[in-house]
Amino acid sequence: MACELAQILPLEKGRKKMGWINDDLTLLLLEKALDVCALRHKVIANNIANVDTPGFKASRVIFEEKLKRALKESLLPSELQKIRPELVRDEESSLREDLNNVDIEKEMVRLSENTLRYNIYAQLLTVKLGILRAAIQGK
């Protein structure tokens, strides 16, 4: 049975913000990047789980293009917070007779790429928080 996209999307509910840290563009971008990677992971996992579901159409997360446009416009951090990932369903292509268009090999590659991105963003966030901690402690 296909998982509904509405179950995948809840992303930022209940998240507490931390005052001046919200104005740090690097932290904001890393937070967004991690959130998008987590969402993308859920979407890819949903695609993989439905590889044998007749009529299932794969979904994708669109975010990076929106972020690039926003950064070109030099938006403030508070405006960047409003940028949301978009879920799109591939209704056009169909690889098989059962009208399912999930290509398991492509999904596994996307999953690996997404995992690498997530790990890189997490490492960058760790470094950034270490720098902030050192600054707060006066080191």
PDB file of C-alpha atoms in Angstrom:
ATOM      1  CA  MET A   1       0.000   0.000   0.000  1.00  0.00           C
ATOM      2  CA  ALA A   2       1.440   3.385  -0.994  1.00  0.00           C
ATOM      3  CA  CYS A   3       2.430   5.730   1.811  1.00  0.00           C
ATOM      4  CA  GLU A   4       0.730   9.108   1.450  1.00  0.00           C
ATOM      5  CA  LEU A   5       2.953  12.143   0.961  1.00  0.00           C
ATOM      6  CA  ALA A   6       1.100  14.006   3.708  1.00  0.00           C
ATOM      7  CA  GLN A   7       2.543  11.521   6.193  1.00  0.00           C
ATOM      8  CA  ILE A   8       6.045  12.300   4.992  1.00  0.00           C
ATOM      9  CA  LEU A   9       5.852  16.093   4.959  1.00  0.00           C
ATOM     10  CA  PRO A  10       5.485  17.170   8.635  1.00  0.00           C
ATOM     11  CA  LEU A  11       8.961  18.541   9.127  1.00  0.00           C
ATOM     12  CA  GLU A  12       9.254  21.547  11.352  1.00  0.00           C
ATOM     13  CA  LYS A  13       6.335  21.356  13.765  1.00  0.00           C
ATOM     14  CA  GLY A  14       7.189  22.005  17.379  1.00  0.00           C
ATOM     15  CA  ARG A  15      10.762  23.055  16.721  1.00  0.00           C
ATOM     16  CA  LYS A  16      12.031  25.604  19.213  1.00  0.00           C
ATOM     17  CA  LYS A  17      14.172  28.473  17.951  1.00  0.00           C
ATOM     18  CA  MET A  18      17.142  29.897  19.805  1.00  0.00           C
ATOM     19  CA  GLY A  19      17.100  33.698  19.486  1.00  0.00           C
ATOM     20  CA  TRP A  20      20.242  35.169  17.919  1.00  0.00           C
ATOM     21  CA  ILE A  21      21.355  31.791  16.617  1.00  0.00           C
ATOM     22  CA  ASN A  22      18.463  32.003  14.131  1.00  0.00           C
ATOM     23  CA  ASP A  23      20.244  34.920  12.469  1.00  0.00           C
ATOM     24  CA  ASP A  24      23.374  32.869  11.741  1.00  0.00           C
ATOM     25  CA  LEU A  25      23.077  32.103   8.035  1.00  0.00           C
ATOM     26  CA  THR A  26      25.428  29.114   8.187  1.00  0.00           C
ATOM     27  CA  LEU A  27      23.472  27.474  11.003  1.00  0.00           C
ATOM     28  CA  LEU A  28      20.192  28.187   9.258  1.00  0.00           C
ATOM     29  CA  LEU A  29      21.398  26.672   5.983  1.00  0.00           C
ATOM     30  CA  LEU A  30      22.824  23.606   7.707  1.00  0.00           C
ATOM     31  CA  GLU A  31      19.589  23.102   9.635  1.00  0.00           C
ATOM     32  CA  LYS A  32      17.571  23.382   6.427  1.00  0.00           C
ATOM     33  CA  ALA A  33      19.962  21.050   4.595  1.00  0.00           C
ATOM     34  CA  LEU A  34      19.647  18.398   7.312  1.00  0.00           C
ATOM     35  CA  ASP A  35      15.854  18.737   7.346  1.00  0.00           C
ATOM     36  CA  VAL A  36      15.676  18.390   3.569  1.00  0.00           C
ATOM     37  CA  CYS A  37      17.987  15.363   3.637  1.00  0.00           C
ATOM     38  CA  ALA A  38      15.776  13.743   6.276  1.00  0.00           C
ATOM     39  CA  LEU A  39      12.672  14.414   4.189  1.00  0.00           C
ATOM     40  CA  ARG A  40      14.394  13.194   1.028  1.00  0.00           C
ATOM     41  CA  HIS A  41      15.402  10.003   2.844  1.00  0.00           C
ATOM     42  CA  LYS A  42      11.759   9.349   3.780  1.00  0.00           C
ATOM     43  CA  VAL A  43      10.612   9.983   0.214  1.00  0.00           C
ATOM     44  CA  ILE A  44      13.270   7.712  -1.292  1.00  0.00           C
ATOM     45  CA  ALA A  45      12.486   5.008   1.280  1.00  0.00           C
ATOM     46  CA  ASN A  46       8.805   5.321   0.368  1.00  0.00           C
ATOM     47  CA  ASN A  47       9.677   4.952  -3.322  1.00  0.00           C
ATOM     48  CA  ILE A  48      11.763   1.853  -2.590  1.00  0.00           C
ATOM     49  CA  ALA A  49       9.055   0.353  -0.373  1.00  0.00           C
ATOM     50  CA  ASN A  50       6.580   0.714  -3.221  1.00  0.00           C
ATOM     51  CA  VAL A  51       8.766  -0.682  -5.997  1.00  0.00           C
ATOM     52  CA  ASP A  52       6.279  -3.531  -6.531  1.00  0.00           C
ATOM     53  CA  THR A  53       3.071  -1.531  -6.063  1.00  0.00           C
ATOM     54  CA  PRO A  54       1.139  -1.385  -9.354  1.00  0.00           C
ATOM     55  CA  GLY A  55       0.494   2.178 -10.492  1.00  0.00           C
ATOM     56  CA  PHE A  56       2.796   3.747  -7.885  1.00  0.00           C
ATOM     57  CA  LYS A  57       4.585   6.897  -9.045  1.00  0.00           C
ATOM     58  CA  ALA A  58       7.925   7.896  -7.564  1.00  0.00           C
ATOM     59  CA  SER A  59       8.259  11.237  -5.782  1.00  0.00           C
ATOM     60  CA  ARG A  60      11.141  13.689  -5.544  1.00  0.00           C
ATOM     61  CA  VAL A  61      12.036  16.512  -3.175  1.00  0.00           C
ATOM     62  CA  ILE A  62      12.736  19.851  -4.846  1.00  0.00           C
ATOM     63  CA  PHE A  63      14.634  22.304  -2.688  1.00  0.00           C
ATOM     64  CA  GLU A  64      18.106  23.186  -3.925  1.00  0.00           C
ATOM     65  CA  GLU A  65      16.835  25.162  -6.934  1.00  0.00           C
ATOM     66  CA  LYS A  66      14.555  27.217  -4.701  1.00  0.00           C
ATOM     67  CA  LEU A  67      17.416  27.867  -2.288  1.00  0.00           C
ATOM     68  CA  LYS A  68      19.788  28.972  -5.073  1.00  0.00           C
ATOM     69  CA  ARG A  69      17.211  31.473  -6.344  1.00  0.00           C
ATOM     70  CA  ALA A  70      16.652  32.817  -2.833  1.00  0.00           C
ATOM     71  CA  LEU A  71      20.382  33.194  -2.162  1.00  0.00           C
ATOM     72  CA  LYS A  72      20.820  35.110  -5.430  1.00  0.00           C
ATOM     73  CA  GLU A  73      18.189  37.528  -4.144  1.00  0.00           C
ATOM     74  CA  SER A  74      20.268  38.008  -0.957  1.00  0.00           C
ATOM     75  CA  LEU A  75      17.395  37.262   1.368  1.00  0.00           C
ATOM     76  CA  LEU A  76      17.741  37.772   5.096  1.00  0.00           C
ATOM     77  CA  PRO A  77      17.976  34.679   7.307  1.00  0.00           C
ATOM     78  CA  SER A  78      14.414  35.265   8.497  1.00  0.00           C
ATOM     79  CA  GLU A  79      13.211  35.175   4.876  1.00  0.00           C
ATOM     80  CA  LEU A  80      15.263  32.063   4.112  1.00  0.00           C
ATOM     81  CA  GLN A  81      13.425  30.253   6.909  1.00  0.00           C
ATOM     82  CA  LYS A  82      10.255  30.523   4.832  1.00  0.00           C
ATOM     83  CA  ILE A  83      11.682  28.463   1.968  1.00  0.00           C
ATOM     84  CA  ARG A  84      10.135  25.007   2.056  1.00  0.00           C
ATOM     85  CA  PRO A  85      10.975  21.829   0.187  1.00  0.00           C
ATOM     86  CA  GLU A  86       8.461  20.785  -2.424  1.00  0.00           C
ATOM     87  CA  LEU A  87       7.344  17.240  -3.107  1.00  0.00           C
ATOM     88  CA  VAL A  88       6.670  16.385  -6.733  1.00  0.00           C
ATOM     89  CA  ARG A  89       5.329  13.136  -8.096  1.00  0.00           C
ATOM     90  CA  ASP A  90       6.611  11.841 -11.432  1.00  0.00           C
ATOM     91  CA  GLU A  91       3.320  11.267 -13.229  1.00  0.00           C
ATOM     92  CA  GLU A  92       4.821  11.158 -16.710  1.00  0.00           C
ATOM     93  CA  SER A  93       7.307   8.336 -16.953  1.00  0.00           C
ATOM     94  CA  SER A  94       6.435   4.701 -16.576  1.00  0.00           C
ATOM     95  CA  LEU A  95       9.010   1.984 -16.922  1.00  0.00           C
ATOM     96  CA  ARG A  96       6.794  -1.058 -16.631  1.00  0.00           C
ATOM     97  CA  GLU A  97       3.516  -2.588 -17.699  1.00  0.00           C
ATOM     98  CA  ASP A  98       2.055  -2.144 -14.210  1.00  0.00           C
ATOM     99  CA  LEU A  99       2.566   1.655 -14.604  1.00  0.00           C
ATOM    100  CA  ASN A 100       4.947   1.790 -11.631  1.00  0.00           C
ATOM    101  CA  ASN A 101       7.874   4.060 -12.461  1.00  0.00           C
ATOM    102  CA  VAL A 102      10.240   3.313  -9.564  1.00  0.00           C
ATOM    103  CA  ASP A 103      13.715   2.370 -10.796  1.00  0.00           C
ATOM    104  CA  ILE A 104      15.280   0.579  -7.820  1.00  0.00           C
ATOM    105  CA  GLU A 105      18.859   1.147  -9.024  1.00  0.00           C
ATOM    106  CA  LYS A 106      18.318   4.908  -9.356  1.00  0.00           C
ATOM    107  CA  GLU A 107      16.602   5.053  -5.976  1.00  0.00           C
ATOM    108  CA  MET A 108      19.497   3.236  -4.300  1.00  0.00           C
ATOM    109  CA  VAL A 109      21.975   5.685  -5.869  1.00  0.00           C
ATOM    110  CA  ARG A 110      19.845   8.617  -4.679  1.00  0.00           C
ATOM    111  CA  LEU A 111      19.705   7.096  -1.208  1.00  0.00           C
ATOM    112  CA  SER A 112      23.505   6.754  -1.088  1.00  0.00           C
ATOM    113  CA  GLU A 113      24.034  10.314  -2.337  1.00  0.00           C
ATOM    114  CA  ASN A 114      21.543  11.654   0.174  1.00  0.00           C
ATOM    115  CA  THR A 115      23.207   9.756   3.031  1.00  0.00           C
ATOM    116  CA  LEU A 116      26.590  11.212   2.075  1.00  0.00           C
ATOM    117  CA  ARG A 117      25.138  14.720   1.964  1.00  0.00           C
ATOM    118  CA  TYR A 118      23.489  14.260   5.352  1.00  0.00           C
ATOM    119  CA  ASN A 119      26.757  13.066   6.904  1.00  0.00           C
ATOM    120  CA  ILE A 120      28.680  16.000   5.433  1.00  0.00           C
ATOM    121  CA  TYR A 121      26.107  18.522   6.680  1.00  0.00           C
ATOM    122  CA  ALA A 122      26.139  16.915  10.137  1.00  0.00           C
ATOM    123  CA  GLN A 123      29.945  17.157  10.268  1.00  0.00           C
ATOM    124  CA  LEU A 124      29.842  20.804   9.180  1.00  0.00           C
ATOM    125  CA  LEU A 125      27.245  21.542  11.847  1.00  0.00           C
ATOM    126  CA  THR A 126      29.438  19.869  14.481  1.00  0.00           C
ATOM    127  CA  VAL A 127      32.380  22.058  13.451  1.00  0.00           C
ATOM    128  CA  LYS A 128      30.243  25.220  13.449  1.00  0.00           C
ATOM    129  CA  LEU A 129      28.824  24.460  16.901  1.00  0.00           C
ATOM    130  CA  GLY A 130      32.348  23.738  18.161  1.00  0.00           C
ATOM    131  CA  ILE A 131      33.437  27.172  16.968  1.00  0.00           C
ATOM    132  CA  LEU A 132      30.466  28.792  18.704  1.00  0.00           C
ATOM    133  CA  ARG A 133      31.167  26.842  21.894  1.00  0.00           C
ATOM    134  CA  ALA A 134      34.807  27.951  21.860  1.00  0.00           C
ATOM    135  CA  ALA A 135      33.759  31.569  21.321  1.00  0.00           C
ATOM    136  CA  ILE A 136      31.271  31.425  24.193  1.00  0.00           C
ATOM    137  CA  GLN A 137      33.865  29.872  26.496  1.00  0.00           C
ATOM    138  CA  GLY A 138      36.422  32.486  25.453  1.00  0.00           C
ATOM    139  CA  LYS A 139      38.943  30.029  24.026  1.00  0.00           C
TER     140      LYS A 139
END
